[in-house]
C-alpha cells in the first residue's frame, strides 16, 4: 500500500470515528430528551402498578451507598418507610448523621444506621466490609448508588483516578466483598447498581483511568457507567447458581445536588424538566421490592421496565467482550483474589 493510500485510509478511518461519535451523542441526546426528563417519567408512569411498590420488605437488610443526598437519600428513605433495616454508607460523617436523623424522623423507622466509608478508597471499603461482616447478617439488598463526576483529573491517595475509583473500583470492591453476606439472603438477595443513560454515548474501554492527556470528566463518567452495566452482566453470568440477582438501572435525568454541581449548564438548560430525586429513585426501590421471578438478572432497567443497553447504530455492543480483561484489572487494583 502506497503512502497516499495509507494517508487516505487513515483519513477515512478518522472521519468514520468522528461521525460515529457524533451519532452516539446525537442519538443519546434525542433519546434522552424524549425519555429521561420529567415528562418522560410522567408518560411512563401511566403504566406503573401501585401494588408493585407495596411488596413486603419489613426486616430485610439493605445497604445503600451514597445515601446522604439525592437518589441515595430517596432510596434509603423509600426502603426505610417500608420497614427495611437500612444501612446508609456515607463519606461525610456530619452530612450522613443529618440524613440519618431526617430519615428516622420522616419514616418513624428506628432501624436506620449510618456507616462512614469513603468509596474512593479500597482500603476503607475493606475496613467497612470487615466491620459489617462481623454482624453476620444476611444482606438482602445492596444498592450501589454512590457516584461521582469530577471534571478535572484528581488522583486519590491510593494513586487512582477519582471518578474511576468511586464509580467502578468502589462498586466492584463493595459488591465482591458483600457476596458472602448476599449468599446468606439467597435466594432473595439482589444487587442493584445505579448507572446512567450517559453510558449510551460510550463503548466499553479497557483504558479505565483515562490515560489521554486531555482528560474529560464527562466522557470518563460515561465510560465508568458503561463498565457498571457490563459488570452487572458478568456478575449475573458468573453467579447464576448462587441465588443472587444482579441488576443495573438508570434513573433518568434527575435534579440532585450532584447534577447541579457537576453539570451546572445541563441542570440550568433543563430547569423544570428534570425529575425529582424520588422519581429518579423509583426504579431502584421497585427493583428491591419485586419477586425475583419477575426480573432478569444481568438486565438494565429504566422506569420499571427492561431497557436497551445499546442505541441503534452506536456500535457499542461488541465492546462488552472486554469485560473479562477489565475484571482482571479490577481484581489486581483492588487486591481481591
CSV table of C-alpha atoms in Angstrom, one decimal:
chain,number,residue,atom,x,y,z
A,1,UNK,CA,0.0,0.0,0.0
A,2,UNK,CA,1.5,3.4,-1.1
A,3,UNK,CA,1.9,6.4,1.2
A,4,UNK,CA,-1.1,8.2,-0.4
A,5,UNK,CA,-3.3,5.1,0.1
A,6,UNK,CA,-2.2,4.9,3.7
A,7,UNK,CA,-3.0,8.6,4.3
A,8,UNK,CA,-6.4,8.2,2.6
A,9,UNK,CA,-7.2,5.1,4.8
A,10,UNK,CA,-6.2,7.0,8.0
A,11,UNK,CA,-8.3,10.0,6.9
A,12,UNK,CA,-11.4,7.8,6.2
A,13,UNK,CA,-11.0,5.9,9.4
A,14,UNK,CA,-10.8,9.2,11.4
A,15,UNK,CA,-13.8,10.6,9.6
A,16,UNK,CA,-15.8,7.4,10.3
A,17,UNK,CA,-14.9,7.6,14.0
A,18,UNK,CA,-15.8,11.3,14.1
A,19,UNK,CA,-19.2,10.5,12.5
A,20,UNK,CA,-19.8,7.5,14.8
A,21,UNK,CA,-19.1,9.6,17.9
A,22,UNK,CA,-21.3,12.4,16.6
A,23,UNK,CA,-24.1,9.9,16.0
A,24,UNK,CA,-23.8,8.5,19.5
A,25,UNK,CA,-24.1,11.9,21.1
A,26,UNK,CA,-27.0,12.9,18.9
A,27,UNK,CA,-28.9,9.7,19.4
A,28,UNK,CA,-28.3,9.9,23.1
A,29,UNK,CA,-29.4,13.5,23.3
A,30,UNK,CA,-32.6,12.9,21.4
A,31,UNK,CA,-33.5,9.6,23.1
A,32,UNK,CA,-32.7,11.2,26.5
A,33,UNK,CA,-34.8,14.3,25.9
A,34,UNK,CA,-37.8,12.2,24.9
A,35,UNK,CA,-37.5,9.7,27.7
A,36,UNK,CA,-35.2,10.7,30.6
A,37,UNK,CA,-36.9,14.0,31.6
A,38,UNK,CA,-39.8,14.6,33.9
A,39,UNK,CA,-42.3,14.5,31.1
A,40,UNK,CA,-40.9,11.1,30.1
A,41,UNK,CA,-41.4,9.8,33.7
A,42,UNK,CA,-45.0,11.1,33.8
A,43,UNK,CA,-45.7,9.3,30.5
A,44,UNK,CA,-44.1,6.0,31.5
A,45,UNK,CA,-45.8,6.2,35.0
A,46,UNK,CA,-49.2,5.7,33.3
A,47,UNK,CA,-48.2,2.0,33.0
A,48,UNK,CA,-47.0,1.7,36.6
A,49,UNK,CA,-48.9,-0.6,39.0
A,50,UNK,CA,-49.1,0.8,42.5
A,51,UNK,CA,-49.3,-2.6,44.1
A,52,UNK,CA,-45.8,-3.4,42.9
A,53,UNK,CA,-44.5,-0.8,45.4
A,54,UNK,CA,-46.3,-2.5,48.3
A,55,UNK,CA,-44.4,-5.8,48.3
A,56,UNK,CA,-43.1,-6.8,51.8
A,57,UNK,CA,-39.6,-5.8,52.7
A,58,UNK,CA,-40.0,-5.5,56.5
A,59,UNK,CA,-37.0,-6.6,58.4
A,60,UNK,CA,-34.8,-7.1,55.4
A,61,UNK,CA,-31.3,-5.8,55.5
A,62,UNK,CA,-30.4,-3.2,52.8
A,63,UNK,CA,-27.2,-1.3,52.2
A,64,UNK,CA,-27.4,2.0,50.2
A,65,UNK,CA,-24.2,3.7,49.2
A,66,UNK,CA,-24.0,7.5,48.8
A,67,UNK,CA,-27.1,7.8,50.9
A,68,UNK,CA,-26.8,11.3,52.4
A,69,UNK,CA,-28.4,13.2,49.4
A,70,UNK,CA,-30.0,12.8,46.0
A,71,UNK,CA,-31.0,9.4,44.7
A,72,UNK,CA,-29.3,7.6,47.6
A,73,UNK,CA,-31.2,9.5,50.2
A,74,UNK,CA,-34.5,9.0,48.4
A,75,UNK,CA,-33.7,5.2,48.1
A,76,UNK,CA,-32.8,4.9,51.8
A,77,UNK,CA,-35.9,6.8,52.8
A,78,UNK,CA,-38.1,4.7,50.5
A,79,UNK,CA,-36.8,1.4,51.8
A,80,UNK,CA,-36.9,2.6,55.5
A,81,UNK,CA,-40.5,3.8,55.0
A,82,UNK,CA,-41.4,0.2,54.0
A,83,UNK,CA,-39.8,-1.3,57.2
A,84,UNK,CA,-36.4,-2.4,55.9
A,85,UNK,CA,-33.3,-2.3,58.1
A,86,UNK,CA,-31.3,0.3,56.2
A,87,UNK,CA,-27.5,0.8,56.4
A,88,UNK,CA,-26.5,4.2,54.9
A,89,UNK,CA,-23.0,4.3,53.5
A,90,UNK,CA,-21.8,8.0,53.5
A,91,UNK,CA,-18.4,9.5,53.1
A,92,UNK,CA,-19.0,12.6,55.3
A,93,UNK,CA,-20.0,11.8,58.9
A,94,UNK,CA,-21.8,15.1,59.6
A,95,UNK,CA,-23.9,15.0,56.4
A,96,UNK,CA,-24.6,11.3,57.0
A,97,UNK,CA,-25.8,12.0,60.5
A,98,UNK,CA,-28.1,14.8,59.3
A,99,UNK,CA,-29.6,12.5,56.6
A,100,UNK,CA,-29.9,9.6,59.1
A,101,UNK,CA,-31.8,11.9,61.6
A,102,UNK,CA,-34.1,13.1,58.9
A,103,UNK,CA,-35.0,9.7,57.5
A,104,UNK,CA,-35.6,8.3,61.0
A,105,UNK,CA,-37.9,11.3,61.7
A,106,UNK,CA,-39.9,11.1,58.5
A,107,UNK,CA,-40.3,7.3,58.4
A,108,UNK,CA,-40.6,6.5,62.1
A,109,UNK,CA,-38.2,3.6,61.4
A,110,UNK,CA,-35.6,3.3,64.2
A,111,UNK,CA,-33.7,0.6,62.2
A,112,UNK,CA,-31.7,3.0,60.0
A,113,UNK,CA,-28.0,3.1,60.6
A,114,UNK,CA,-25.0,5.2,59.4
A,115,UNK,CA,-21.8,3.6,58.2
A,116,UNK,CA,-19.0,6.1,57.4
A,117,UNK,CA,-16.9,4.9,54.4
A,118,UNK,CA,-15.1,6.7,51.5
A,119,UNK,CA,-16.0,4.7,48.4
A,120,UNK,CA,-12.9,6.1,46.6
A,121,UNK,CA,-10.7,4.1,48.9
A,122,UNK,CA,-10.4,0.4,48.5
A,123,UNK,CA,-8.8,0.2,52.0
A,124,UNK,CA,-11.8,2.0,53.6
A,125,UNK,CA,-14.2,-0.4,51.7
A,126,UNK,CA,-12.3,-3.4,53.0
A,127,UNK,CA,-12.4,-1.9,56.5
A,128,UNK,CA,-16.1,-1.4,56.3
A,129,UNK,CA,-16.7,-4.9,54.9
A,130,UNK,CA,-14.8,-6.4,57.8
A,131,UNK,CA,-16.8,-4.4,60.3
A,132,UNK,CA,-20.1,-5.1,58.7
A,133,UNK,CA,-19.4,-8.8,58.1
A,134,UNK,CA,-18.8,-9.3,61.8
A,135,UNK,CA,-22.5,-8.6,62.3
A,136,UNK,CA,-23.1,-11.9,60.4
A,137,UNK,CA,-26.3,-10.6,58.9
A,138,UNK,CA,-27.9,-11.8,55.7
A,139,UNK,CA,-27.8,-9.0,53.1
A,140,UNK,CA,-30.9,-8.9,51.1
A,141,UNK,CA,-30.3,-5.7,49.0
A,142,UNK,CA,-27.1,-3.9,48.1
A,143,UNK,CA,-27.7,-0.6,46.2
A,144,UNK,CA,-24.5,0.6,44.6
A,145,UNK,CA,-25.6,4.2,44.2
A,146,UNK,CA,-22.6,6.3,45.2
A,147,UNK,CA,-21.3,8.1,42.1
A,148,UNK,CA,-19.1,11.0,41.1
A,149,UNK,CA,-18.5,13.2,38.1
A,150,UNK,CA,-15.3,15.2,38.7
A,151,UNK,CA,-14.4,17.2,35.6
A,152,UNK,CA,-10.7,17.6,36.4
A,153,UNK,CA,-8.2,14.8,36.8
A,154,UNK,CA,-7.8,14.1,40.5
A,155,UNK,CA,-5.7,11.3,41.9
A,156,UNK,CA,-6.7,9.6,45.1
A,157,UNK,CA,-4.1,8.8,47.9
A,158,UNK,CA,-4.2,5.3,46.6
A,159,UNK,CA,-3.0,6.5,43.2
A,160,UNK,CA,-6.3,6.1,41.3
A,161,UNK,CA,-8.2,8.5,39.1
A,162,UNK,CA,-11.0,9.7,41.3
A,163,UNK,CA,-14.1,9.1,39.1
A,164,UNK,CA,-12.9,5.6,38.3
A,165,UNK,CA,-12.1,4.9,42.0
A,166,UNK,CA,-15.7,5.7,43.1
A,167,UNK,CA,-17.8,4.7,40.2
A,168,UNK,CA,-16.0,1.5,39.1
A,169,UNK,CA,-13.5,0.2,41.6
A,170,UNK,CA,-15.6,1.2,44.6
A,171,UNK,CA,-18.7,-0.6,43.1
A,172,UNK,CA,-16.6,-3.6,42.2
A,173,UNK,CA,-14.9,-4.0,45.6
A,174,UNK,CA,-18.1,-3.4,47.6
A,175,UNK,CA,-20.1,-6.0,45.6
A,176,UNK,CA,-17.3,-8.6,45.7
A,177,UNK,CA,-16.8,-8.2,49.4
A,178,UNK,CA,-20.5,-8.4,50.2
A,179,UNK,CA,-21.1,-11.7,48.3
A,180,UNK,CA,-20.8,-13.9,51.3
A,181,UNK,CA,-23.5,-11.9,53.1
A,182,UNK,CA,-25.6,-11.8,50.0
A,183,UNK,CA,-25.3,-15.6,49.9
A,184,UNK,CA,-26.9,-15.7,53.4
A,185,UNK,CA,-30.0,-14.0,52.0
A,186,UNK,CA,-30.2,-16.3,49.0
A,187,UNK,CA,-32.4,-16.9,47.1
A,188,UNK,CA,-33.8,-13.4,47.8
A,189,UNK,CA,-30.6,-11.4,47.6
A,190,UNK,CA,-30.0,-8.8,44.9
A,191,UNK,CA,-27.5,-6.2,43.9
A,192,UNK,CA,-28.8,-3.0,42.2
A,193,UNK,CA,-26.2,-0.8,40.5
A,194,UNK,CA,-27.2,2.7,39.6
A,195,UNK,CA,-25.7,3.5,36.2
A,196,UNK,CA,-26.6,6.4,33.9
A,197,UNK,CA,-28.1,7.0,30.5
A,198,UNK,CA,-24.8,8.7,29.7
A,199,UNK,CA,-23.3,5.3,29.1
A,200,UNK,CA,-25.2,5.1,25.8
A,201,UNK,CA,-22.6,7.5,24.4
A,202,UNK,CA,-19.7,5.3,25.2
A,203,UNK,CA,-18.5,1.8,24.3
A,204,UNK,CA,-16.6,-0.3,26.9
A,205,UNK,CA,-12.9,0.6,27.1
A,206,UNK,CA,-10.0,-1.0,28.8
A,207,UNK,CA,-8.5,2.4,29.4
A,208,UNK,CA,-10.1,2.5,32.9
A,209,UNK,CA,-8.2,5.5,34.2
A,210,UNK,CA,-8.4,7.7,31.1
A,211,UNK,CA,-4.7,7.8,30.1
A,212,UNK,CA,-5.4,10.5,27.5
A,213,UNK,CA,-3.6,13.8,28.4
A,214,UNK,CA,-6.8,15.7,27.5
A,215,UNK,CA,-8.8,14.4,30.4
A,216,UNK,CA,-12.6,14.8,30.1
A,217,UNK,CA,-14.6,14.1,33.2
A,218,UNK,CA,-18.0,13.8,31.4
A,219,UNK,CA,-16.5,11.2,29.0
A,220,UNK,CA,-14.9,9.3,31.9
A,221,UNK,CA,-18.2,9.3,33.7
A,222,UNK,CA,-19.9,7.8,30.7
A,223,UNK,CA,-17.2,5.2,30.4
A,224,UNK,CA,-17.5,4.3,34.1
A,225,UNK,CA,-21.2,3.9,33.8
A,226,UNK,CA,-20.8,1.6,30.8
A,227,UNK,CA,-18.4,-0.6,32.9
A,228,UNK,CA,-21.1,-0.9,35.6
A,229,UNK,CA,-23.6,-2.3,33.0
A,230,UNK,CA,-21.1,-4.8,31.7
A,231,UNK,CA,-20.1,-5.8,35.2
A,232,UNK,CA,-23.7,-6.5,36.1
A,233,UNK,CA,-24.0,-8.7,33.0
A,234,UNK,CA,-20.9,-10.6,34.0
A,235,UNK,CA,-21.8,-11.0,37.7
A,236,UNK,CA,-25.2,-12.4,36.6
A,237,UNK,CA,-23.5,-14.9,34.4
A,238,UNK,CA,-20.8,-16.0,36.9
A,239,UNK,CA,-23.1,-16.2,39.9
A,240,UNK,CA,-26.3,-17.5,38.3
A,241,UNK,CA,-26.3,-20.5,40.6
A,242,UNK,CA,-25.9,-18.5,43.9
A,243,UNK,CA,-29.4,-17.2,44.2
A,244,UNK,CA,-28.3,-13.5,43.9
A,245,UNK,CA,-29.9,-11.3,41.3
A,246,UNK,CA,-27.8,-8.6,39.6
A,247,UNK,CA,-29.5,-5.6,38.0
A,248,UNK,CA,-28.3,-2.3,36.6
A,249,UNK,CA,-30.6,0.7,36.1
A,250,UNK,CA,-30.6,4.3,35.2
A,251,UNK,CA,-32.7,7.0,36.9
A,252,UNK,CA,-33.2,9.3,34.0
A,253,UNK,CA,-32.2,13.0,34.4
A,254,UNK,CA,-33.0,13.9,38.0
A,255,UNK,CA,-32.5,17.1,39.9
A,256,UNK,CA,-29.9,16.2,42.5
A,257,UNK,CA,-27.1,18.1,44.2
A,258,UNK,CA,-24.6,16.0,42.3
A,259,UNK,CA,-26.0,17.0,38.9
A,260,UNK,CA,-26.3,20.7,39.9
A,261,UNK,CA,-22.6,20.7,41.0
A,262,UNK,CA,-21.1,18.5,38.2
A,263,UNK,CA,-23.2,19.7,35.2
A,264,UNK,CA,-24.4,23.2,36.0
A,265,UNK,CA,-25.1,24.1,32.4
A,266,UNK,CA,-27.1,20.9,31.8
A,267,UNK,CA,-29.0,21.5,35.0
A,268,UNK,CA,-29.8,25.1,34.1
A,269,UNK,CA,-30.8,24.3,30.5
A,270,UNK,CA,-33.3,21.6,31.6
A,271,UNK,CA,-34.6,23.6,34.6
A,272,UNK,CA,-38.2,22.5,35.3
A,273,UNK,CA,-37.8,19.4,33.1
A,274,UNK,CA,-35.6,17.3,35.4
A,275,UNK,CA,-37.1,14.5,37.6
A,276,UNK,CA,-37.3,14.8,41.3
A,277,UNK,CA,-34.9,12.6,43.3
A,278,UNK,CA,-37.9,10.4,44.3
A,279,UNK,CA,-38.8,9.9,40.6
A,280,UNK,CA,-35.2,9.0,39.9
A,281,UNK,CA,-35.1,6.5,42.7
A,282,UNK,CA,-38.4,4.9,41.8
A,283,UNK,CA,-37.0,2.1,39.8
A,284,UNK,CA,-34.3,1.4,42.4
A,285,UNK,CA,-36.9,0.8,45.0
A,286,UNK,CA,-39.1,-1.1,42.5
A,287,UNK,CA,-36.2,-3.5,41.8
A,288,UNK,CA,-35.6,-4.0,45.5
A,289,UNK,CA,-39.3,-5.0,46.0
A,290,UNK,CA,-40.1,-7.2,43.0
A,291,UNK,CA,-40.3,-11.0,43.2
A,292,UNK,CA,-37.1,-12.2,41.5
A,293,UNK,CA,-39.0,-14.3,39.1
A,294,UNK,CA,-40.3,-11.1,37.5
A,295,UNK,CA,-36.8,-9.7,37.0
A,296,UNK,CA,-34.0,-10.7,34.6
A,297,UNK,CA,-30.6,-11.0,36.3
A,298,UNK,CA,-28.0,-9.1,34.3
A,299,UNK,CA,-30.6,-6.8,32.7
A,300,UNK,CA,-30.6,-3.0,32.5
A,301,UNK,CA,-33.8,-1.3,33.8
A,302,UNK,CA,-35.4,2.1,33.3
A,303,UNK,CA,-38.8,3.3,34.6
A,304,UNK,CA,-39.7,-0.2,35.9
A,305,UNK,CA,-39.0,-2.0,32.6
A,306,UNK,CA,-36.1,-3.6,30.9
A,307,UNK,CA,-34.2,-1.1,28.7
A,308,UNK,CA,-31.9,-1.1,25.8
A,309,UNK,CA,-28.2,-1.3,26.7
A,310,UNK,CA,-27.1,0.0,23.3
A,311,UNK,CA,-28.6,2.6,21.0
A,312,UNK,CA,-29.2,1.7,17.3
A,313,UNK,CA,-26.1,2.0,15.1
A,314,UNK,CA,-24.0,3.2,18.1
A,315,UNK,CA,-21.5,0.3,17.7
A,316,UNK,CA,-21.1,-0.2,21.5
A,317,UNK,CA,-22.5,-3.8,21.8
A,318,UNK,CA,-19.3,-5.6,20.7
A,319,UNK,CA,-17.2,-3.7,23.2
A,320,UNK,CA,-18.6,-5.8,26.1
A,321,UNK,CA,-16.2,-8.6,25.2
A,322,UNK,CA,-13.6,-6.6,27.0
A,323,UNK,CA,-15.2,-7.2,30.4
A,324,UNK,CA,-13.1,-10.2,31.3
A,325,UNK,CA,-9.9,-8.2,30.9
A,326,UNK,CA,-11.4,-5.4,32.8
A,327,UNK,CA,-12.4,-7.6,35.7
A,328,UNK,CA,-8.8,-8.9,35.8
A,329,UNK,CA,-7.5,-5.4,36.1
A,330,UNK,CA,-10.1,-4.5,38.8
A,331,UNK,CA,-9.1,-7.6,40.9
A,332,UNK,CA,-5.4,-6.6,40.6
A,333,UNK,CA,-6.1,-2.9,41.6
A,334,UNK,CA,-8.3,-3.9,44.5
A,335,UNK,CA,-6.1,-6.7,45.7
A,336,UNK,CA,-9.2,-9.1,45.7
A,337,UNK,CA,-8.5,-12.6,44.7
